[in-house]
């Protein structure tokens, strides 16, 4: 009952929003309708593939927790943070799985706008709008938004983090940098491996700050924003060093990641655990030491991004993975075609660093098409931004003058 109520409330909201902004309103209304239809199909017609296992478990735990003290089950280091959020909704309303699905539908629709708005900062409006449509109608994104999975929260906070990071590149406001860091941490609370994005983000921020400090050496005055940002950045790193690294879901204590042998061993166990089903790839490739990780990284990354290949399709669900991989191949082709422009533009180059780290990390967490599809969806908001490189094809000026870093 409550779920259907939110269906009608959401529909009314986006219809009214469209009256005030036809272009963006139409995009968001379409995104909401696509996700809502998928949610209704999942609830009343047949179970979607992504909603058969983990989604049911998350929902069951949410109902159990809603009947007891909520705070006693709050554990940001576990994999059930999404269940805790669901328990809050159940404690306010009542048990209705469609209600939890509509929560994800709403968050997924909002993410569509965030992706579009982010793209509008780094490319021309027509390409930003196309990126918004790509994200709104991507089958995997729609399916994940229609069931009670944590991918929606992960993607939402990652998208926000990238938005504020880019805005910090452009405007240099301290709160933008802090917000970017907070959002990527929130994303990592839902899946610990997302912390890899924070590590490379901190490196990127450090490089940008160093460059800005160097530029101020010959300046007759110091910019308060840059000095303040450096101060907060250094203090933050100092606090982490003093307090130690925390534990996160899916990967445990982060201090384990400082041991190369431990990382290789954990990666090997994860790969072995995922080598099941009829969608397995690289089944005979084992990881036992850091050297294995080095030579396997390019191979696993290629399979992670582009499998299943045509000769791997043996069932109808594999076709979905083939379409998904085809889209990533197209974006990768654009990145290669505009590699010179990508490398000479600060924003795209830094986004590329972050994307590569995510690909490397998650490629060792998947050994079958199904897991790979779900993991790839986590960083699709970054991947799709590279479609904006096409704007360079319409420019008369050189890429070095077409920069959004100020």
mmCIF file of C-alpha atoms in Angstrom:
data_model
loop_
_atom_site.group_PDB
_atom_site.id
_atom_site.type_symbol
_atom_site.label_atom_id
_atom_site.label_comp_id
_atom_site.label_asym_id
_atom_site.label_seq_id
_atom_site.Cartn_x
_atom_site.Cartn_y
_atom_site.Cartn_z
ATOM 1 C CA UNK A 1 0.000 0.000 0.000
ATOM 2 C CA UNK A 2 2.696 2.489 1.013
ATOM 3 C CA UNK A 3 4.804 1.519 -1.972
ATOM 4 C CA UNK A 4 2.010 2.294 -4.425
ATOM 5 C CA UNK A 5 1.392 5.590 -2.633
ATOM 6 C CA UNK A 6 4.969 6.632 -3.279
ATOM 7 C CA UNK A 7 4.620 5.541 -6.903
ATOM 8 C CA UNK A 8 1.773 8.041 -7.397
ATOM 9 C CA UNK A 9 3.463 10.775 -5.332
ATOM 10 C CA UNK A 10 6.666 10.430 -7.335
ATOM 11 C CA UNK A 11 4.800 10.418 -10.627
ATOM 12 C CA UNK A 12 2.902 13.565 -9.633
ATOM 13 C CA UNK A 13 6.110 15.307 -8.556
ATOM 14 C CA UNK A 14 7.995 14.624 -11.803
ATOM 15 C CA UNK A 15 4.996 15.526 -13.972
ATOM 16 C CA UNK A 16 4.741 18.894 -12.197
ATOM 17 C CA UNK A 17 8.513 19.360 -12.406
ATOM 18 C CA UNK A 18 8.374 18.742 -16.142
ATOM 19 C CA UNK A 19 5.891 21.598 -16.525
ATOM 20 C CA UNK A 20 8.545 24.012 -15.263
ATOM 21 C CA UNK A 21 11.467 22.531 -17.190
ATOM 22 C CA UNK A 22 10.520 20.531 -20.273
ATOM 23 C CA UNK A 23 14.036 19.419 -21.180
ATOM 24 C CA UNK A 24 15.389 18.219 -17.834
ATOM 25 C CA UNK A 25 11.917 17.379 -16.557
ATOM 26 C CA UNK A 26 11.370 15.031 -19.487
ATOM 27 C CA UNK A 27 14.671 13.302 -18.759
ATOM 28 C CA UNK A 28 13.853 12.784 -15.081
ATOM 29 C CA UNK A 29 10.252 11.743 -15.732
ATOM 30 C CA UNK A 30 11.438 9.115 -18.203
ATOM 31 C CA UNK A 31 14.084 7.896 -15.756
ATOM 32 C CA UNK A 32 11.500 7.650 -12.974
ATOM 33 C CA UNK A 33 8.969 5.821 -15.165
ATOM 34 C CA UNK A 34 11.568 3.315 -16.395
ATOM 35 C CA UNK A 35 12.682 2.501 -12.861
ATOM 36 C CA UNK A 36 9.151 2.418 -11.483
ATOM 37 C CA UNK A 37 7.944 0.056 -14.213
ATOM 38 C CA UNK A 38 10.864 -2.255 -13.483
ATOM 39 C CA UNK A 39 10.044 -2.118 -9.754
ATOM 40 C CA UNK A 40 6.379 -2.962 -10.382
ATOM 41 C CA UNK A 41 7.349 -5.843 -12.666
ATOM 42 C CA UNK A 42 9.693 -7.144 -9.966
ATOM 43 C CA UNK A 43 6.935 -6.919 -7.324
ATOM 44 C CA UNK A 44 3.920 -8.176 -9.256
ATOM 45 C CA UNK A 45 5.008 -9.999 -12.439
ATOM 46 C CA UNK A 46 8.345 -11.794 -12.071
ATOM 47 C CA UNK A 47 11.524 -11.445 -10.055
ATOM 48 C CA UNK A 48 14.275 -9.518 -11.802
ATOM 49 C CA UNK A 49 17.663 -11.282 -11.929
ATOM 50 C CA UNK A 50 19.298 -8.726 -9.616
ATOM 51 C CA UNK A 51 16.533 -9.041 -7.044
ATOM 52 C CA UNK A 52 16.614 -12.776 -6.402
ATOM 53 C CA UNK A 53 19.289 -13.224 -3.712
ATOM 54 C CA UNK A 54 20.984 -10.327 -1.928
ATOM 55 C CA UNK A 55 17.973 -8.038 -2.363
ATOM 56 C CA UNK A 56 15.662 -10.492 -0.602
ATOM 57 C CA UNK A 57 18.177 -10.987 2.188
ATOM 58 C CA UNK A 58 18.601 -7.240 2.710
ATOM 59 C CA UNK A 59 14.819 -6.817 2.858
ATOM 60 C CA UNK A 60 14.320 -9.670 5.338
ATOM 61 C CA UNK A 61 16.978 -8.278 7.667
ATOM 62 C CA UNK A 62 15.404 -4.804 7.394
ATOM 63 C CA UNK A 63 12.064 -6.198 8.600
ATOM 64 C CA UNK A 64 13.705 -8.065 11.485
ATOM 65 C CA UNK A 65 15.595 -4.979 12.608
ATOM 66 C CA UNK A 66 12.505 -2.751 12.314
ATOM 67 C CA UNK A 67 10.904 -4.702 15.155
ATOM 68 C CA UNK A 68 13.741 -4.115 17.638
ATOM 69 C CA UNK A 69 16.007 -1.270 18.718
ATOM 70 C CA UNK A 70 17.363 0.269 15.503
ATOM 71 C CA UNK A 71 20.515 1.740 17.018
ATOM 72 C CA UNK A 72 21.635 -1.636 18.362
ATOM 73 C CA UNK A 73 22.006 -2.835 14.770
ATOM 74 C CA UNK A 74 23.742 0.237 13.352
ATOM 75 C CA UNK A 75 27.131 -0.963 12.131
ATOM 76 C CA UNK A 76 28.732 1.029 9.305
ATOM 77 C CA UNK A 77 31.449 -1.638 8.940
ATOM 78 C CA UNK A 78 28.998 -4.381 7.949
ATOM 79 C CA UNK A 79 27.378 -5.185 4.594
ATOM 80 C CA UNK A 80 23.897 -4.531 5.992
ATOM 81 C CA UNK A 81 23.895 -0.759 6.252
ATOM 82 C CA UNK A 82 21.221 -0.728 3.541
ATOM 83 C CA UNK A 83 19.092 -3.037 5.718
ATOM 84 C CA UNK A 84 19.384 -0.531 8.549
ATOM 85 C CA UNK A 85 18.054 2.209 6.241
ATOM 86 C CA UNK A 86 15.235 -0.110 5.200
ATOM 87 C CA UNK A 87 14.468 -0.811 8.854
ATOM 88 C CA UNK A 88 13.977 2.925 9.435
ATOM 89 C CA UNK A 89 11.395 3.052 6.646
ATOM 90 C CA UNK A 90 9.640 -0.065 7.936
ATOM 91 C CA UNK A 91 9.521 1.337 11.476
ATOM 92 C CA UNK A 92 7.864 4.535 10.177
ATOM 93 C CA UNK A 93 5.452 2.912 7.737
ATOM 94 C CA UNK A 94 4.993 -0.864 7.510
ATOM 95 C CA UNK A 95 6.470 -3.860 5.738
ATOM 96 C CA UNK A 96 6.089 -3.365 2.000
ATOM 97 C CA UNK A 97 8.992 -4.354 -0.236
ATOM 98 C CA UNK A 98 7.759 -1.997 -2.941
ATOM 99 C CA UNK A 99 8.307 0.849 -0.464
ATOM 100 C CA UNK A 100 12.006 -0.027 -0.230
ATOM 101 C CA UNK A 101 12.176 -0.377 -3.991
ATOM 102 C CA UNK A 102 10.617 3.071 -4.459
ATOM 103 C CA UNK A 103 13.229 4.492 -2.094
ATOM 104 C CA UNK A 104 15.887 3.195 -4.485
ATOM 105 C CA UNK A 105 13.882 4.341 -7.526
ATOM 106 C CA UNK A 106 13.787 7.893 -6.154
ATOM 107 C CA UNK A 107 17.486 7.884 -5.288
ATOM 108 C CA UNK A 108 18.319 6.417 -8.697
ATOM 109 C CA UNK A 109 16.302 9.112 -10.473
ATOM 110 C CA UNK A 110 18.048 11.832 -8.484
ATOM 111 C CA UNK A 111 21.375 10.315 -9.522
ATOM 112 C CA UNK A 112 20.395 10.783 -13.172
ATOM 113 C CA UNK A 113 20.196 14.531 -12.567
ATOM 114 C CA UNK A 114 23.522 14.522 -10.688
ATOM 115 C CA UNK A 115 25.249 12.770 -13.594
ATOM 116 C CA UNK A 116 23.761 15.215 -16.099
ATOM 117 C CA UNK A 117 24.642 18.231 -13.919
ATOM 118 C CA UNK A 118 28.216 16.967 -13.478
ATOM 119 C CA UNK A 119 28.607 16.497 -17.232
ATOM 120 C CA UNK A 120 27.337 20.033 -17.859
ATOM 121 C CA UNK A 121 30.412 21.359 -16.009
ATOM 122 C CA UNK A 122 32.942 19.657 -18.275
ATOM 123 C CA UNK A 123 31.367 19.454 -21.715
ATOM 124 C CA UNK A 124 28.861 21.154 -23.995
ATOM 125 C CA UNK A 125 25.197 21.065 -23.044
ATOM 126 C CA UNK A 126 24.133 18.736 -25.851
ATOM 127 C CA UNK A 127 26.718 16.148 -24.825
ATOM 128 C CA UNK A 128 25.844 16.540 -21.157
ATOM 129 C CA UNK A 129 22.216 15.908 -22.020
ATOM 130 C CA UNK A 130 23.156 12.785 -24.006
ATOM 131 C CA UNK A 131 25.163 11.511 -21.034
ATOM 132 C CA UNK A 132 22.084 12.042 -18.868
ATOM 133 C CA UNK A 133 19.988 9.943 -21.262
ATOM 134 C CA UNK A 134 22.647 7.231 -21.410
ATOM 135 C CA UNK A 135 22.544 6.929 -17.641
ATOM 136 C CA UNK A 136 18.746 7.217 -17.411
ATOM 137 C CA UNK A 137 18.139 4.346 -19.843
ATOM 138 C CA UNK A 138 21.062 2.049 -19.106
ATOM 139 C CA UNK A 139 19.466 -1.405 -18.484
ATOM 140 C CA UNK A 140 21.741 -2.424 -15.601
ATOM 141 C CA UNK A 141 21.312 0.906 -13.821
ATOM 142 C CA UNK A 142 17.527 0.677 -14.218
ATOM 143 C CA UNK A 143 17.417 -2.883 -12.880
ATOM 144 C CA UNK A 144 19.634 -2.106 -9.885
ATOM 145 C CA UNK A 145 17.455 0.913 -9.067
ATOM 146 C CA UNK A 146 14.291 -1.198 -9.157
ATOM 147 C CA UNK A 147 15.345 -3.698 -6.488
ATOM 148 C CA UNK A 148 16.579 -3.314 -2.916
ATOM 149 C CA UNK A 149 20.320 -3.447 -3.551
ATOM 150 C CA UNK A 150 23.062 -1.207 -2.166
ATOM 151 C CA UNK A 151 24.373 -0.356 -5.660
ATOM 152 C CA UNK A 152 21.979 2.606 -5.777
ATOM 153 C CA UNK A 153 23.443 4.176 -2.637
ATOM 154 C CA UNK A 154 26.994 3.456 -3.773
ATOM 155 C CA UNK A 155 26.437 5.096 -7.158
ATOM 156 C CA UNK A 156 24.543 8.034 -5.631
ATOM 157 C CA UNK A 157 27.346 8.989 -3.239
ATOM 158 C CA UNK A 158 30.068 8.329 -5.821
ATOM 159 C CA UNK A 159 28.254 10.597 -8.301
ATOM 160 C CA UNK A 160 27.969 13.329 -5.675
ATOM 161 C CA UNK A 161 31.637 12.941 -4.822
ATOM 162 C CA UNK A 162 32.702 13.322 -8.454
ATOM 163 C CA UNK A 163 30.425 16.351 -8.863
ATOM 164 C CA UNK A 164 31.938 18.184 -5.890
ATOM 165 C CA UNK A 165 35.463 17.153 -6.846
ATOM 166 C CA UNK A 166 35.005 18.675 -10.305
ATOM 167 C CA UNK A 167 33.442 21.804 -8.801
ATOM 168 C CA UNK A 168 36.463 22.069 -6.515
ATOM 169 C CA UNK A 169 38.738 21.819 -9.556
ATOM 170 C CA UNK A 170 36.808 24.687 -11.118
ATOM 171 C CA UNK A 171 36.017 27.000 -8.206
ATOM 172 C CA UNK A 172 38.485 25.942 -5.498
ATOM 173 C CA UNK A 173 36.043 26.191 -2.568
ATOM 174 C CA UNK A 174 37.130 24.337 0.550
ATOM 175 C CA UNK A 175 33.650 22.944 1.288
ATOM 176 C CA UNK A 176 33.577 21.358 -2.184
ATOM 177 C CA UNK A 177 36.734 19.358 -1.495
ATOM 178 C CA UNK A 178 35.495 18.305 1.944
ATOM 179 C CA UNK A 179 32.105 17.274 0.538
ATOM 180 C CA UNK A 180 33.768 15.215 -2.207
ATOM 181 C CA UNK A 181 35.790 13.316 0.388
ATOM 182 C CA UNK A 182 32.799 12.783 2.695
ATOM 183 C CA UNK A 183 30.652 11.448 -0.156
ATOM 184 C CA UNK A 184 33.242 8.921 -1.329
ATOM 185 C CA UNK A 185 33.577 7.726 2.273
ATOM 186 C CA UNK A 186 29.791 7.308 2.488
ATOM 187 C CA UNK A 187 29.930 5.297 -0.719
ATOM 188 C CA UNK A 188 32.622 3.080 0.830
ATOM 189 C CA UNK A 189 30.386 2.417 3.853
ATOM 190 C CA UNK A 190 28.063 0.478 1.538
ATOM 191 C CA UNK A 191 30.915 -1.370 -0.184
ATOM 192 C CA UNK A 192 34.402 -1.203 1.282
ATOM 193 C CA UNK A 193 36.224 -1.526 -2.040
ATOM 194 C CA UNK A 194 34.968 1.926 -2.996
ATOM 195 C CA UNK A 195 37.614 3.287 -0.617
ATOM 196 C CA UNK A 196 40.050 2.835 -3.510
ATOM 197 C CA UNK A 197 38.412 5.908 -5.030
ATOM 198 C CA UNK A 198 39.248 7.911 -1.906
ATOM 199 C CA UNK A 199 42.901 6.916 -2.053
ATOM 200 C CA UNK A 200 43.389 8.086 -5.633
ATOM 201 C CA UNK A 201 41.172 11.109 -4.981
ATOM 202 C CA UNK A 202 43.457 12.160 -2.119
ATOM 203 C CA UNK A 203 46.430 11.740 -4.422
ATOM 204 C CA UNK A 204 44.770 13.876 -7.096
ATOM 205 C CA UNK A 205 43.840 16.553 -4.555
ATOM 206 C CA UNK A 206 47.421 16.544 -3.291
ATOM 207 C CA UNK A 207 48.780 17.010 -6.818
ATOM 208 C CA UNK A 208 46.382 19.870 -7.550
ATOM 209 C CA UNK A 209 47.203 21.588 -4.242
ATOM 210 C CA UNK A 210 50.930 21.225 -4.888
ATOM 211 C CA UNK A 211 50.554 22.786 -8.307
ATOM 212 C CA UNK A 212 48.502 25.651 -6.921
ATOM 213 C CA UNK A 213 51.015 26.292 -4.136
ATOM 214 C CA UNK A 214 53.851 26.397 -6.634
ATOM 215 C CA UNK A 215 51.897 28.897 -8.716
ATOM 216 C CA UNK A 216 51.585 31.127 -5.643
ATOM 217 C CA UNK A 217 55.324 31.295 -4.978
ATOM 218 C CA UNK A 218 55.788 34.251 -7.331
ATOM 219 C CA UNK A 219 52.418 35.739 -6.443
ATOM 220 C CA UNK A 220 52.406 39.029 -4.489
ATOM 221 C CA UNK A 221 49.636 37.661 -2.265
ATOM 222 C CA UNK A 222 48.468 34.289 -1.047
ATOM 223 C CA UNK A 223 45.026 32.946 -1.747
ATOM 224 C CA UNK A 224 43.259 32.152 1.508
ATOM 225 C CA UNK A 225 41.242 29.363 -0.114
ATOM 226 C CA UNK A 226 44.333 27.469 -1.240
ATOM 227 C CA UNK A 227 46.160 27.860 2.073
ATOM 228 C CA UNK A 228 43.054 26.833 4.023
ATOM 229 C CA UNK A 229 42.549 23.796 1.840
ATOM 230 C CA UNK A 230 46.154 22.702 2.303
ATOM 231 C CA UNK A 231 45.799 23.125 6.067
ATOM 232 C CA UNK A 232 42.642 20.989 6.247
ATOM 233 C CA UNK A 233 44.162 18.406 3.916
ATOM 234 C CA UNK A 234 47.290 18.011 6.055
ATOM 235 C CA UNK A 235 45.303 17.928 9.307
ATOM 236 C CA UNK A 236 43.014 15.237 7.884
ATOM 237 C CA UNK A 237 45.926 13.023 6.859
ATOM 238 C CA UNK A 238 47.497 13.546 10.278
ATOM 239 C CA UNK A 239 44.347 12.465 12.087
ATOM 240 C CA UNK A 240 44.056 9.306 9.996
ATOM 241 C CA UNK A 241 47.701 8.473 10.678
ATOM 242 C CA UNK A 242 47.216 9.012 14.426
ATOM 243 C CA UNK A 243 43.905 7.157 14.796
ATOM 244 C CA UNK A 244 44.654 4.262 12.461
ATOM 245 C CA UNK A 245 42.701 2.914 9.514
ATOM 246 C CA UNK A 246 39.078 1.786 10.013
ATOM 247 C CA UNK A 247 37.263 -1.393 8.992
ATOM 248 C CA UNK A 248 34.828 -1.427 6.082
ATOM 249 C CA UNK A 249 32.318 -3.878 4.690
ATOM 250 C CA UNK A 250 33.504 -6.505 2.196
ATOM 251 C CA UNK A 251 37.229 -5.924 2.845
ATOM 252 C CA UNK A 252 37.657 -5.698 6.638
ATOM 253 C CA UNK A 253 40.314 -3.546 8.286
ATOM 254 C CA UNK A 254 42.085 -1.250 5.848
ATOM 255 C CA UNK A 255 45.438 -1.817 7.533
ATOM 256 C CA UNK A 256 45.484 -5.206 5.786
ATOM 257 C CA UNK A 257 45.867 -3.320 2.505
ATOM 258 C CA UNK A 258 49.301 -2.049 3.540
ATOM 259 C CA UNK A 259 50.656 -5.609 3.258
ATOM 260 C CA UNK A 260 51.172 -6.562 -0.405
ATOM 261 C CA UNK A 261 51.170 -10.304 0.339
ATOM 262 C CA UNK A 262 47.948 -9.989 2.328
ATOM 263 C CA UNK A 263 46.312 -8.064 -0.520
ATOM 264 C CA UNK A 264 47.350 -10.705 -3.052
ATOM 265 C CA UNK A 265 46.120 -13.519 -0.817
ATOM 266 C CA UNK A 266 42.750 -11.818 -0.245
ATOM 267 C CA UNK A 267 42.385 -11.160 -3.974
ATOM 268 C CA UNK A 268 43.095 -14.826 -4.696
ATOM 269 C CA UNK A 269 40.429 -15.967 -2.233
ATOM 270 C CA UNK A 270 37.901 -13.512 -3.667
ATOM 271 C CA UNK A 271 38.584 -14.665 -7.221
ATOM 272 C CA UNK A 272 38.237 -18.320 -6.225
ATOM 273 C CA UNK A 273 34.938 -17.669 -4.432
ATOM 274 C CA UNK A 274 33.512 -15.995 -7.537
ATOM 275 C CA UNK A 275 34.514 -18.793 -9.922
ATOM 276 C CA UNK A 276 31.098 -20.436 -10.058
ATOM 277 C CA UNK A 277 28.208 -20.796 -12.517
ATOM 278 C CA UNK A 278 28.094 -20.930 -16.301
ATOM 279 C CA UNK A 279 29.358 -17.353 -16.726
ATOM 280 C CA UNK A 280 32.861 -17.954 -15.380
ATOM 281 C CA UNK A 281 35.912 -16.485 -17.093
ATOM 282 C CA UNK A 282 39.661 -16.974 -16.441
ATOM 283 C CA UNK A 283 38.818 -19.965 -14.249
ATOM 284 C CA UNK A 284 42.358 -21.346 -14.310
ATOM 285 C CA UNK A 285 44.073 -18.089 -13.410
ATOM 286 C CA UNK A 286 45.010 -17.987 -9.716
ATOM 287 C CA UNK A 287 46.454 -15.139 -7.664
ATOM 288 C CA UNK A 288 48.844 -15.944 -4.830
ATOM 289 C CA UNK A 289 51.429 -13.144 -4.675
ATOM 290 C CA UNK A 290 51.955 -9.490 -5.707
ATOM 291 C CA UNK A 291 53.739 -10.501 -8.924
ATOM 292 C CA UNK A 292 50.634 -12.439 -9.997
ATOM 293 C CA UNK A 293 48.552 -9.321 -9.452
ATOM 294 C CA UNK A 294 50.876 -7.243 -11.632
ATOM 295 C CA UNK A 295 50.827 -9.473 -14.707
ATOM 296 C CA UNK A 296 47.176 -10.443 -14.306
ATOM 297 C CA UNK A 297 45.879 -6.875 -13.867
ATOM 298 C CA UNK A 298 45.702 -5.984 -17.614
ATOM 299 C CA UNK A 299 44.135 -9.335 -18.538
ATOM 300 C CA UNK A 300 41.557 -9.263 -15.763
ATOM 301 C CA UNK A 301 40.711 -5.639 -16.543
ATOM 302 C CA UNK A 302 39.997 -6.460 -20.191
ATOM 303 C CA UNK A 303 37.795 -9.418 -19.282
ATOM 304 C CA UNK A 304 36.117 -7.439 -16.516
ATOM 305 C CA UNK A 305 35.174 -4.586 -18.855
ATOM 306 C CA UNK A 306 34.407 -6.344 -22.123
ATOM 307 C CA UNK A 307 33.251 -9.893 -21.357
ATOM 308 C CA UNK A 308 31.197 -11.749 -22.325
ATOM 309 C CA UNK A 309 32.679 -11.816 -25.782
ATOM 310 C CA UNK A 310 30.481 -13.061 -28.651
ATOM 311 C CA UNK A 311 31.870 -16.600 -28.369
ATOM 312 C CA UNK A 312 31.069 -16.663 -24.625
ATOM 313 C CA UNK A 313 27.310 -16.168 -25.016
ATOM 314 C CA UNK A 314 25.643 -19.436 -24.044
ATOM 315 C CA UNK A 315 22.395 -18.232 -22.437
ATOM 316 C CA UNK A 316 19.933 -15.377 -22.839
ATOM 317 C CA UNK A 317 21.116 -13.505 -19.684
ATOM 318 C CA UNK A 318 24.593 -13.361 -21.222
ATOM 319 C CA UNK A 319 23.160 -11.165 -23.982
ATOM 320 C CA UNK A 320 22.506 -8.438 -21.405
ATOM 321 C CA UNK A 321 26.158 -8.547 -20.410
ATOM 322 C CA UNK A 322 27.210 -8.378 -24.056
ATOM 323 C CA UNK A 323 25.142 -5.202 -24.605
ATOM 324 C CA UNK A 324 26.595 -3.663 -21.437
ATOM 325 C CA UNK A 325 30.138 -4.482 -22.509
ATOM 326 C CA UNK A 326 29.453 -3.117 -25.996
ATOM 327 C CA UNK A 327 28.572 0.254 -24.486
ATOM 328 C CA UNK A 328 31.778 0.288 -22.427
ATOM 329 C CA UNK A 329 33.745 -0.654 -25.537
ATOM 330 C CA UNK A 330 32.265 2.334 -27.365
ATOM 331 C CA UNK A 331 33.200 4.752 -24.562
ATOM 332 C CA UNK A 332 36.668 3.194 -24.375
ATOM 333 C CA UNK A 333 37.022 3.704 -28.128
ATOM 334 C CA UNK A 334 36.145 7.387 -27.680
ATOM 335 C CA UNK A 335 38.728 7.691 -24.919
ATOM 336 C CA UNK A 336 41.357 6.212 -27.228
ATOM 337 C CA UNK A 337 40.282 8.375 -30.167
ATOM 338 C CA UNK A 338 40.541 11.531 -28.044
ATOM 339 C CA UNK A 339 43.491 10.358 -25.935
ATOM 340 C CA UNK A 340 45.529 13.484 -26.691
ATOM 341 C CA UNK A 341 42.679 15.765 -25.685
ATOM 342 C CA UNK A 342 41.962 13.636 -22.606
ATOM 343 C CA UNK A 343 45.534 13.844 -21.406
ATOM 344 C CA UNK A 344 45.817 17.596 -21.967
ATOM 345 C CA UNK A 345 42.609 18.376 -20.078
ATOM 346 C CA UNK A 346 43.135 18.335 -16.324
ATOM 347 C CA UNK A 347 39.602 17.287 -15.372
ATOM 348 C CA UNK A 348 39.390 14.335 -17.736
ATOM 349 C CA UNK A 349 42.905 13.214 -16.857
ATOM 350 C CA UNK A 350 42.147 13.150 -13.120
ATOM 351 C CA UNK A 351 38.857 11.338 -13.732
ATOM 352 C CA UNK A 352 40.817 8.813 -15.776
ATOM 353 C CA UNK A 353 43.116 8.135 -12.812
ATOM 354 C CA UNK A 354 40.126 7.449 -10.563
ATOM 355 C CA UNK A 355 38.436 5.242 -13.153
ATOM 356 C CA UNK A 356 41.544 3.125 -13.734
ATOM 357 C CA UNK A 357 41.926 2.427 -10.022
ATOM 358 C CA UNK A 358 38.296 1.300 -9.760
ATOM 359 C CA UNK A 359 38.713 -1.000 -12.768
ATOM 360 C CA UNK A 360 41.882 -2.575 -11.354
ATOM 361 C CA UNK A 361 40.400 -3.103 -7.889
ATOM 362 C CA UNK A 362 37.079 -4.570 -8.986
ATOM 363 C CA UNK A 363 38.613 -6.713 -11.729
ATOM 364 C CA UNK A 364 40.051 -8.876 -8.950
ATOM 365 C CA UNK A 365 36.634 -9.131 -7.295
ATOM 366 C CA UNK A 366 34.897 -10.719 -10.273
ATOM 367 C CA UNK A 367 35.424 -13.960 -12.148
ATOM 368 C CA UNK A 368 32.038 -14.262 -13.840
ATOM 369 C CA UNK A 369 29.927 -12.052 -16.091
ATOM 370 C CA UNK A 370 27.102 -11.534 -13.605
ATOM 371 C CA UNK A 371 29.322 -10.205 -10.817
ATOM 372 C CA UNK A 372 31.262 -8.099 -13.307
ATOM 373 C CA UNK A 373 28.096 -6.438 -14.623
ATOM 374 C CA UNK A 374 27.051 -5.428 -11.119
ATOM 375 C CA UNK A 375 30.507 -4.158 -10.189
ATOM 376 C CA UNK A 376 30.888 -2.187 -13.435
ATOM 377 C CA UNK A 377 27.638 -0.365 -12.755
ATOM 378 C CA UNK A 378 29.208 1.201 -9.657
ATOM 379 C CA UNK A 379 31.486 3.480 -11.656
ATOM 380 C CA UNK A 380 29.377 3.982 -14.775
ATOM 381 C CA UNK A 381 28.742 7.626 -13.728
ATOM 382 C CA UNK A 382 32.475 8.248 -14.232
ATOM 383 C CA UNK A 383 32.735 6.169 -17.395
ATOM 384 C CA UNK A 384 29.863 8.008 -19.077
ATOM 385 C CA UNK A 385 31.426 11.407 -18.485
ATOM 386 C CA UNK A 386 34.087 10.555 -21.050
ATOM 387 C CA UNK A 387 31.444 10.761 -23.768
ATOM 388 C CA UNK A 388 31.930 14.502 -23.251
ATOM 389 C CA UNK A 389 35.287 14.196 -25.008
ATOM 390 C CA UNK A 390 33.319 14.418 -28.246
ATOM 391 C CA UNK A 391 32.975 18.147 -27.588
ATOM 392 C CA UNK A 392 36.638 18.510 -28.530
ATOM 393 C CA UNK A 393 35.745 17.515 -32.084
ATOM 394 C CA UNK A 394 33.749 20.740 -32.504
ATOM 395 C CA UNK A 395 36.398 23.068 -31.105
ATOM 396 C CA UNK A 396 38.700 25.380 -32.958
ATOM 397 C CA UNK A 397 40.970 26.090 -29.985
ATOM 398 C CA UNK A 398 43.555 23.670 -28.669
ATOM 399 C CA UNK A 399 42.662 21.372 -25.740
ATOM 400 C CA UNK A 400 45.079 23.188 -23.473
ATOM 401 C CA UNK A 401 42.925 26.318 -23.722
ATOM 402 C CA UNK A 402 39.725 24.351 -23.237
ATOM 403 C CA UNK A 403 40.164 23.619 -19.559
ATOM 404 C CA UNK A 404 37.695 23.999 -16.747
ATOM 405 C CA UNK A 405 40.368 24.307 -14.073
ATOM 406 C CA UNK A 406 40.588 27.926 -12.975
#
